[in-house]
Amino acid sequence: MSSDDQVSQQLQQTIDRYRERYDSKPTWAAVAPGRVNLIGEHTDYNDGFVMPMAITRQTIIVAGPSSEPSRILIASSSQDDTAVFDLNSPLTPGDPAWANYVKGVIAGCIEHGLSPQGFKGMIDTTVPLGGGLSSSASLEVATATLVEAITEKSLDGVTKALICQKAEHTFANTPCGIMDQFISTMGQADHAMLLDCRSHETQMVPMTDPSIAVLIINSNVKHNLSGGEYAQRRSQCETASRVLGVKALRDATLEQLNANKAKMDDVTFRRARHVIGENDRTVTAAQAARENNWQRFGELMYDSHRSLQHDFEVSCEELDLLVELAGKIGLAGGVYGSRMTGGGFGGCTVSIVRADKAQQIQDAITTAYKAKTGIDPIAFVTQAAQGARILSI
Ligand code: GLA
């Protein structure tokens, strides 16, 4: 099914759920995709480079006016409870926790002069939750896009991404970088995005070579980035840049790091070595992708994974196993490269594979993974999808 057909089908199902829940027809609808990061991990909050693409899994929200102009009512097909907020009081984080993403974005939109009237909404997502594919960013960006539809005002892409990032920081307690919200807002069909997280400059990299496929495998080990590990990595990177006397690790070189090795502990040194190496790998990988040099791209993916595993220590046994299984199939079997994607501690791997062998590779990896771990992984091939937009209903 084409990406547009998938969205239309999911939209129809969400409208049906809305009708069942509220006994009326919705007026507005918005969609925002999840993302997979091809390379450039834990570099975004170091002012570095990332190379994500939006995927053909998305969050859709449909909404209609509420009978009370200051009341927002939100239900979701994946949650049992309904969230209710009152626009006459300041919006603050609370229960249910899943609705904090929505609330935080609405608070940010109001700060930027987009004040929606009360509405009732229904959320539906095909992005696996807590799988490292930015289910939360897709919910945030879908919310901001819905607010644009309701208020008939639009936000520029960077402001919209920043509002969503702030919601994640202040309402969901995760000090994330800008990558996820940026690509969900500004992704383009058939392209990955090389994003400079300092200047916010983007370069679109075509992902149209018909000989390759992007394969995602969910280890089905759940991650939770609001646990302390993510924040800890961020502060270790800040410590390293302070010791090196640079604004962010983006500004440091490996030579500089090696010259200052004695001034920091081993953990800080390895965290910095990952980030500095990963920035270089990402820029090199974008060039390799432009040249359709997937063998080179794949080598950089394996290097990235090893660095995340040993230096940044955000992988886990299950992700390592998935990458190892892909590596064993190797070039001869049609695998160019594989790595963990997203924040880590579970979630998904991404692999670049030969399109004509994708199904075979997927079957081989998932079968071996299940045999070894007892966990059923979920695998799918994705196209590079379009970013968020208002849908007409
Ligand atoms: C999470 C964060 C991103 C980024 C990645 C790691 O997905 O939300 O901002 O830091 O982890 O690359």
GROMACS .gro file of C-alpha atoms and ligand atoms in nm:
model
  405
    1MET     CA    1   0.000   0.000   0.000
    2SER     CA    2   0.135   0.348  -0.082
    3SER     CA    3   0.212   0.584   0.202
    4ASP     CA    4  -0.083   0.811   0.106
    5ASP     CA    5  -0.320   0.514   0.104
    6GLN     CA    6  -0.198   0.408   0.449
    7VAL     CA    7  -0.265   0.756   0.584
    8SER     CA    8  -0.614   0.768   0.423
    9GLN     CA    9  -0.705   0.432   0.568
   10GLN     CA   10  -0.582   0.523   0.916
   11LEU     CA   11  -0.761   0.861   0.893
   12GLN     CA   12  -1.088   0.685   0.813
   13GLN     CA   13  -1.046   0.450   1.110
   14THR     CA   14  -0.969   0.743   1.340
   15ILE     CA   15  -1.277   0.930   1.218
   16ASP     CA   16  -1.486   0.618   1.288
   17ARG     CA   17  -1.346   0.599   1.643
   18TYR     CA   18  -1.417   0.967   1.695
   19ARG     CA   19  -1.777   0.915   1.584
   20GLU     CA   20  -1.822   0.619   1.820
   21ARG     CA   21  -1.673   0.814   2.108
   22TYR     CA   22  -1.839   1.154   2.061
   23ASP     CA   23  -2.138   1.074   1.843
   24SER     CA   24  -2.054   1.351   1.595
   25LYS     CA   25  -1.831   1.422   1.296
   26PRO     CA   26  -1.481   1.571   1.339
   27THR     CA   27  -1.388   1.899   1.169
   28TRP     CA   28  -1.008   1.900   1.168
   29ALA     CA   29  -0.735   1.640   1.117
   30ALA     CA   30  -0.356   1.638   1.129
   31VAL     CA   31  -0.086   1.379   1.073
   32ALA     CA   32   0.281   1.362   1.177
   33PRO     CA   33   0.523   1.076   1.109
   34GLY     CA   34   0.765   0.890   1.333
   35ARG     CA   35   1.127   0.880   1.223
   36VAL     CA   36   1.422   0.651   1.190
   37ASN     CA   37   1.768   0.793   1.237
   38LEU     CA   38   1.999   0.646   0.972
   39ILE     CA   39   2.312   0.777   1.144
   40GLY     CA   40   2.415   1.054   1.386
   41GLU     CA   41   2.314   0.931   1.732
   42HIS     CA   42   2.340   1.138   2.049
   43THR     CA   43   2.490   1.419   1.845
   44ASP     CA   44   2.189   1.652   1.828
   45TYR     CA   45   2.226   1.792   2.180
   46ASN     CA   46   2.597   1.840   2.111
   47ASP     CA   47   2.519   2.087   1.828
   48GLY     CA   48   2.622   1.817   1.579
   49PHE     CA   49   2.487   1.642   1.269
   50VAL     CA   50   2.209   1.386   1.235
   51MET     CA   51   2.061   1.207   0.936
   52PRO     CA   52   1.706   1.092   1.004
   53MET     CA   53   1.416   1.025   0.767
   54ALA     CA   54   1.044   1.027   0.838
   55ILE     CA   55   0.886   0.681   0.818
   56THR     CA   56   0.558   0.545   0.691
   57ARG     CA   57   0.426   0.509   1.047
   58GLN     CA   58   0.241   0.807   1.181
   59THR     CA   59   0.019   0.966   1.443
   60ILE     CA   60  -0.315   1.108   1.333
   61ILE     CA   61  -0.539   1.333   1.543
   62VAL     CA   62  -0.892   1.427   1.443
   63ALA     CA   63  -1.091   1.684   1.639
   64GLY     CA   64  -1.413   1.882   1.650
   65PRO     CA   65  -1.536   2.180   1.854
   66SER     CA   66  -1.616   2.113   2.217
   67SER     CA   67  -1.951   2.223   2.361
   68GLU     CA   68  -1.761   2.414   2.630
   69PRO     CA   69  -1.528   2.669   2.468
   70SER     CA   70  -1.254   2.633   2.729
   71ARG     CA   71  -1.247   2.255   2.755
   72ILE     CA   72  -1.018   2.013   2.573
   73LEU     CA   73  -1.103   1.645   2.577
   74ILE     CA   74  -0.859   1.395   2.425
   75ALA     CA   75  -0.900   1.022   2.379
   76SER     CA   76  -0.658   0.782   2.215
   77SER     CA   77  -0.711   0.445   2.053
   78SER     CA   78  -0.411   0.307   2.244
   79GLN     CA   79  -0.512   0.435   2.591
   80ASP     CA   80  -0.811   0.356   2.810
   81ASP     CA   81  -0.847   0.693   2.978
   82THR     CA   82  -0.960   1.029   2.838
   83ALA     CA   83  -0.765   1.343   2.923
   84VAL     CA   84  -0.950   1.664   3.006
   85PHE     CA   85  -0.793   2.008   3.037
   86ASP     CA   86  -0.938   2.348   3.107
   87LEU     CA   87  -0.798   2.635   2.903
   88ASN     CA   88  -0.900   2.887   3.171
   89SER     CA   89  -0.629   2.757   3.403
   90PRO     CA   90  -0.257   2.743   3.327
   91LEU     CA   91  -0.166   2.411   3.165
   92THR     CA   92   0.070   2.206   3.382
   93PRO     CA   93   0.195   1.847   3.360
   94GLY     CA   94  -0.027   1.588   3.530
   95ASP     CA   95  -0.222   1.270   3.471
   96PRO     CA   96  -0.268   1.086   3.245
   97ALA     CA   97   0.103   1.095   3.160
   98TRP     CA   98   0.053   1.024   2.787
   99ALA     CA   99  -0.150   1.345   2.752
  100ASN     CA  100   0.137   1.562   2.876
  101TYR     CA  101   0.281   1.568   2.525
  102VAL     CA  102  -0.045   1.713   2.394
  103LYS     CA  103  -0.084   1.954   2.683
  104GLY     CA  104   0.277   2.077   2.662
  105VAL     CA  105   0.244   2.153   2.292
  106ILE     CA  106  -0.086   2.335   2.337
  107ALA     CA  107   0.075   2.545   2.613
  108GLY     CA  108   0.363   2.628   2.373
  109CYS     CA  109   0.128   2.714   2.088
  110ILE     CA  110  -0.064   2.950   2.316
  111GLU     CA  111   0.265   3.121   2.411
  112HIS     CA  112   0.325   3.175   2.038
  113GLY     CA  113  -0.016   3.332   1.982
  114LEU     CA  114  -0.202   3.025   1.856
  115SER     CA  115  -0.484   2.988   2.110
  116PRO     CA  116  -0.723   2.713   2.008
  117GLN     CA  117  -1.084   2.707   2.115
  118GLY     CA  118  -1.190   2.407   2.323
  119PHE     CA  119  -1.205   2.083   2.124
  120LYS     CA  120  -1.251   1.711   2.158
  121GLY     CA  121  -1.001   1.490   1.985
  122MET     CA  122  -0.914   1.133   1.900
  123ILE     CA  123  -0.556   1.014   1.856
  124ASP     CA  124  -0.442   0.708   1.667
  125THR     CA  125  -0.084   0.600   1.600
  126THR     CA  126   0.096   0.332   1.404
  127VAL     CA  127   0.435   0.434   1.550
  128PRO     CA  128   0.542   0.168   1.803
  129LEU     CA  129   0.539   0.327   2.150
  130GLY     CA  130   0.877   0.350   2.323
  131GLY     CA  131   1.047   0.183   2.026
  132GLY     CA  132   1.303   0.450   1.941
  133LEU     CA  133   1.101   0.567   1.640
  134SER     CA  134   0.984   0.893   1.799
  135SER     CA  135   0.628   0.808   1.890
  136SER     CA  136   0.635   1.103   2.129
  137ALA     CA  137   0.765   1.354   1.872
  138SER     CA  138   0.500   1.240   1.624
  139LEU     CA  139   0.230   1.301   1.887
  140GLU     CA  140   0.373   1.644   1.968
  141VAL     CA  141   0.406   1.751   1.606
  142ALA     CA  142   0.060   1.614   1.517
  143THR     CA  143  -0.079   1.823   1.806
  144ALA     CA  144   0.094   2.141   1.690
  145THR     CA  145  -0.032   2.079   1.336
  146LEU     CA  146  -0.385   2.026   1.467
  147VAL     CA  147  -0.363   2.356   1.655
  148GLU     CA  148  -0.258   2.522   1.328
  149ALA     CA  149  -0.568   2.374   1.162
  150ILE     CA  150  -0.800   2.485   1.444
  151THR     CA  151  -0.660   2.838   1.472
  152GLU     CA  152  -0.605   2.878   1.095
  153LYS     CA  153  -0.261   3.018   1.172
  154SER     CA  154   0.066   2.859   1.076
  155LEU     CA  155   0.399   2.826   1.250
  156ASP     CA  156   0.728   2.821   1.064
  157GLY     CA  157   0.886   2.477   1.076
  158VAL     CA  158   1.172   2.560   1.314
  159THR     CA  159   0.944   2.735   1.566
  160LYS     CA  160   0.704   2.442   1.554
  161ALA     CA  161   0.982   2.191   1.616
  162LEU     CA  162   1.114   2.402   1.906
  163ILE     CA  163   0.768   2.427   2.067
  164CYS     CA  164   0.742   2.048   2.052
  165GLN     CA  165   1.094   1.998   2.192
  166LYS     CA  166   1.013   2.232   2.480
  167ALA     CA  167   0.699   2.030   2.557
  168GLU     CA  168   0.913   1.718   2.582
  169HIS     CA  169   1.157   1.896   2.817
  170THR     CA  170   0.907   2.060   3.046
  171PHE     CA  171   0.601   1.833   3.032
  172ALA     CA  172   0.761   1.491   2.976
  173ASN     CA  173   1.085   1.543   3.159
  174THR     CA  174   1.315   1.427   2.877
  175PRO     CA  175   1.597   1.669   2.789
  176CYS     CA  176   1.595   1.560   2.423
  177GLY     CA  177   1.770   1.729   2.131
  178ILE     CA  178   1.596   1.872   1.826
  179MET     CA  179   1.624   1.587   1.576
  180ASP     CA  180   1.294   1.406   1.624
  181GLN     CA  181   1.065   1.708   1.623
  182PHE     CA  182   1.255   1.857   1.330
  183ILE     CA  183   1.225   1.558   1.098
  184SER     CA  184   0.864   1.488   1.195
  185THR     CA  185   0.784   1.851   1.106
  186MET     CA  186   0.998   1.892   0.797
  187GLY     CA  187   1.060   1.547   0.649
  188GLN     CA  188   1.020   1.513   0.274
  189ALA     CA  189   0.899   1.204   0.091
  190ASP     CA  190   1.182   1.005  -0.070
  191HIS     CA  191   1.452   1.194   0.121
  192ALA     CA  192   1.659   1.163   0.434
  193MET     CA  193   1.768   1.490   0.598
  194LEU     CA  194   2.119   1.589   0.694
  195LEU     CA  195   2.052   1.837   0.974
  196ASP     CA  196   2.305   2.067   1.133
  197CYS     CA  197   2.163   2.088   1.485
  198ARG     CA  198   2.351   2.411   1.556
  199SER     CA  199   2.249   2.625   1.258
  200HIS     CA  200   1.931   2.427   1.182
  201GLU     CA  201   2.044   2.416   0.819
  202THR     CA  202   1.916   2.111   0.634
  203GLN     CA  203   2.023   1.928   0.322
  204MET     CA  204   1.785   1.676   0.173
  205VAL     CA  205   1.951   1.351   0.065
  206PRO     CA  206   1.757   1.146  -0.194
  207MET     CA  207   1.661   0.795  -0.080
  208THR     CA  208   1.531   0.680  -0.417
  209ASP     CA  209   1.782   0.413  -0.519
  210PRO     CA  210   1.543   0.124  -0.603
  211SER     CA  211   1.812  -0.133  -0.527
  212ILE     CA  212   1.810  -0.068  -0.150
  213ALA     CA  213   1.553  -0.089   0.128
  214VAL     CA  214   1.550   0.054   0.481
  215LEU     CA  215   1.464  -0.228   0.720
  216ILE     CA  216   1.356  -0.155   1.077
  217ILE     CA  217   1.352  -0.429   1.340
  218ASN     CA  218   1.200  -0.360   1.679
  219SER     CA  219   1.377  -0.561   1.949
  220ASN     CA  220   1.058  -0.522   2.152
  221VAL     CA  221   1.265  -0.426   2.450
  222LYS     CA  222   1.105  -0.102   2.565
  223HIS     CA  223   1.309   0.205   2.643
  224ASN     CA  224   1.221   0.496   2.864
  225LEU     CA  225   1.431   0.804   2.806
  226SER     CA  226   1.290   0.998   3.098
  227GLY     CA  227   1.483   0.754   3.318
  228GLY     CA  228   1.813   0.911   3.425
  229GLU     CA  229   2.043   0.757   3.161
  230TYR     CA  230   1.967   0.998   2.878
  231ALA     CA  231   2.006   1.306   3.098
  232GLN     CA  232   2.326   1.158   3.238
  233ARG     CA  233   2.475   1.116   2.889
  234ARG     CA  234   2.388   1.474   2.812
  235SER     CA  235   2.562   1.604   3.122
  236GLN     CA  236   2.870   1.385   3.060
  237CYS     CA  237   2.899   1.547   2.715
  238GLU     CA  238   2.872   1.892   2.875
  239THR     CA  239   3.147   1.801   3.119
  240ALA     CA  240   3.370   1.692   2.831
  241SER     CA  241   3.315   2.014   2.638
  242ARG     CA  242   3.392   2.220   2.950
  243VAL     CA  243   3.720   2.035   2.998
  244LEU     CA  244   3.806   2.083   2.630
  245GLY     CA  245   3.711   2.451   2.647
  246VAL     CA  246   3.465   2.432   2.356
  247LYS     CA  247   3.105   2.550   2.333
  248ALA     CA  248   2.984   2.200   2.242
  249LEU     CA  249   3.146   1.871   2.141
  250ARG     CA  250   3.064   1.964   1.782
  251ASP     CA  251   3.361   2.201   1.804
  252ALA     CA  252   3.614   1.945   1.925
  253THR     CA  253   3.845   1.722   1.722
  254LEU     CA  254   3.981   1.378   1.808
  255GLU     CA  255   4.333   1.522   1.827
  256GLN     CA  256   4.216   1.777   2.083
  257LEU     CA  257   4.038   1.508   2.282
  258ASN     CA  258   4.343   1.279   2.283
  259ALA     CA  259   4.566   1.567   2.389
  260ASN     CA  260   4.339   1.629   2.690
  261LYS     CA  261   4.284   1.267   2.788
  262ALA     CA  262   4.460   1.302   3.123
  263LYS     CA  263   4.224   1.582   3.226
  264MET     CA  264   3.910   1.366   3.229
  265ASP     CA  265   3.798   1.029   3.355
  266ASP     CA  266   3.771   0.735   3.118
  267VAL     CA  267   3.392   0.747   3.094
  268THR     CA  268   3.387   1.115   2.998
  269PHE     CA  269   3.665   1.051   2.745
  270ARG     CA  270   3.471   0.768   2.579
  271ARG     CA  271   3.144   0.966   2.569
  272ALA     CA  272   3.325   1.249   2.391
  273ARG     CA  273   3.504   1.010   2.156
  274HIS     CA  274   3.167   0.873   2.045
  275VAL     CA  275   3.019   1.214   1.973
  276ILE     CA  276   3.323   1.349   1.788
  277GLY     CA  277   3.352   1.033   1.575
  278GLU     CA  278   2.978   1.017   1.512
  279ASN     CA  279   2.967   1.371   1.378
  280ASP     CA  280   3.233   1.286   1.121
  281ARG     CA  281   3.065   0.960   1.032
  282THR     CA  282   2.734   1.135   0.972
  283VAL     CA  283   2.869   1.394   0.730
  284THR     CA  284   3.068   1.121   0.549
  285ALA     CA  285   2.762   0.894   0.536
  286ALA     CA  286   2.545   1.166   0.380
  287GLN     CA  287   2.802   1.200   0.101
  288ALA     CA  288   2.814   0.821   0.056
  289ALA     CA  289   2.432   0.815   0.027
  290ARG     CA  290   2.441   1.088  -0.237
  291GLU     CA  291   2.681   0.868  -0.435
  292ASN     CA  292   2.468   0.556  -0.377
  293ASN     CA  293   2.776   0.407  -0.212
  294TRP     CA  294   2.581   0.182   0.027
  295GLN     CA  295   2.878  -0.033   0.111
  296ARG     CA  296   3.056   0.270   0.259
  297PHE     CA  297   2.734   0.387   0.422
  298GLY     CA  298   2.692   0.042   0.578
  299GLU     CA  299   3.046   0.036   0.721
  300LEU     CA  300   2.977   0.370   0.888
  301MET     CA  301   2.656   0.226   1.037
  302TYR     CA  302   2.846  -0.064   1.193
  303ASP     CA  303   3.111   0.179   1.325
  304SER     CA  304   2.835   0.394   1.471
  305HIS     CA  305   2.681   0.094   1.645
  306ARG     CA  306   3.011  -0.020   1.795
  307SER     CA  307   3.076   0.328   1.924
  308LEU     CA  308   2.728   0.349   2.080
  309GLN     CA  309   2.779   0.005   2.231
  310HIS     CA  310   3.126   0.049   2.382
  311ASP     CA  311   3.192   0.422   2.416
  312PHE     CA  312   2.850   0.576   2.468
  313GLU     CA  313   2.703   0.263   2.631
  314VAL     CA  314   2.342   0.313   2.525
  315SER     CA  315   2.289  -0.019   2.347
  316CYS     CA  316   2.167  -0.342   2.506
  317GLU     CA  317   2.218  -0.714   2.445
  318GLU     CA  318   1.912  -0.747   2.225
  319LEU     CA  319   2.012  -0.459   1.995
  320ASP     CA  320   2.367  -0.594   1.977
  321LEU     CA  321   2.229  -0.933   1.881
  322LEU     CA  322   2.014  -0.787   1.600
  323VAL     CA  323   2.316  -0.601   1.459
  324GLU     CA  324   2.534  -0.911   1.492
  325LEU     CA  325   2.277  -1.122   1.307
  326ALA     CA  326   2.261  -0.864   1.027
  327GLY     CA  327   2.641  -0.856   1.012
  328LYS     CA  328   2.657  -1.234   0.981
  329ILE     CA  329   2.433  -1.224   0.674
  330GLY     CA  330   2.671  -0.958   0.549
  331LEU     CA  331   2.725  -0.809   0.207
  332ALA     CA  332   2.712  -1.150   0.039
  333GLY     CA  333   2.358  -1.198   0.170
  334GLY     CA  334   2.250  -0.841   0.089
  335VAL     CA  335   2.306  -0.651   0.415
  336TYR     CA  336   2.507  -0.328   0.372
  337GLY     CA  337   2.498  -0.216   0.733
  338SER     CA  338   2.302  -0.212   1.056
  339ARG     CA  339   2.291  -0.018   1.382
  340MET     CA  340   2.071   0.069   1.676
  341THR     CA  341   1.862   0.380   1.614
  342GLY     CA  342   1.723   0.644   1.851
  343GLY     CA  343   1.804   0.703   2.215
  344GLY     CA  344   1.891   0.338   2.287
  345PHE     CA  345   1.845   0.101   2.585
  346GLY     CA  346   1.607  -0.102   2.366
  347GLY     CA  347   1.393  -0.006   2.070
  348CYS     CA  348   1.489  -0.066   1.709
  349THR     CA  349   1.775  -0.132   1.473
  350VAL     CA  350   1.790   0.013   1.123
  351SER     CA  351   1.959  -0.172   0.838
  352ILE     CA  352   2.028  -0.084   0.477
  353VAL     CA  353   1.969  -0.397   0.273
  354ARG     CA  354   1.931  -0.502  -0.089
  355ALA     CA  355   1.566  -0.446  -0.184
  356ASP     CA  356   1.537  -0.780  -0.364
  357LYS     CA  357   1.658  -0.964  -0.053
  358ALA     CA  358   1.475  -0.758   0.210
  359GLN     CA  359   1.208  -1.014   0.293
  360GLN     CA  360   1.458  -1.299   0.317
  361ILE     CA  361   1.688  -1.094   0.542
  362GLN     CA  362   1.399  -0.985   0.763
  363ASP     CA  363   1.285  -1.346   0.805
  364ALA     CA  364   1.634  -1.475   0.881
  365ILE     CA  365   1.707  -1.209   1.145
  366THR     CA  366   1.369  -1.225   1.318
  367THR     CA  367   1.373  -1.607   1.333
  368ALA     CA  368   1.724  -1.621   1.480
  369TYR     CA  369   1.643  -1.341   1.726
  370LYS     CA  370   1.330  -1.517   1.850
  371ALA     CA  371   1.521  -1.845   1.885
  372LYS     CA  372   1.788  -1.681   2.099
  373THR     CA  373   1.583  -1.440   2.312
  374GLY     CA  374   1.231  -1.584   2.315
  375ILE     CA  375   1.107  -1.235   2.214
  376ASP     CA  376   0.902  -1.183   1.899
  377PRO     CA  377   1.052  -0.886   1.716
  378ILE     CA  378   0.849  -0.673   1.474
  379ALA     CA  379   1.011  -0.589   1.143
  380PHE     CA  380   0.909  -0.372   0.851
  381VAL     CA  381   1.054  -0.198   0.549
  382THR     CA  382   0.988   0.175   0.534
  383GLN     CA  383   0.998   0.441   0.265
  384ALA     CA  384   1.110   0.795   0.343
  385ALA     CA  385   0.781   0.970   0.421
  386GLN     CA  386   0.651   1.326   0.413
  387GLY     CA  387   0.653   1.539   0.729
  388ALA     CA  388   0.350   1.668   0.921
  389ARG     CA  389   0.050   1.820   0.747
  390ILE     CA  390  -0.313   1.912   0.790
  391LEU     CA  391  -0.546   1.654   0.635
  392SER     CA  392  -0.877   1.743   0.481
  393ILE     CA  393  -1.182   1.548   0.591
  394GLA     C1  394   1.620   1.057   2.139
  394GLA     C2  395   1.609   1.209   2.149
  394GLA     C3  396   1.682   1.276   2.032
  394GLA     C4  397   1.824   1.223   2.017
  394GLA     C5  398   1.826   1.070   2.019
  394GLA     C6  399   1.965   1.015   2.020
  394GLA     O1  400   1.550   1.012   2.027
  394GLA     O2  401   1.474   1.248   2.148
  394GLA     O3  402   1.681   1.415   2.048
  394GLA     O4  403   1.908   1.277   2.117
  394GLA     O5  404   1.757   1.018   2.131
  394GLA     O6  405   2.030   1.044   1.900
   0.00000   0.00000   0.00000
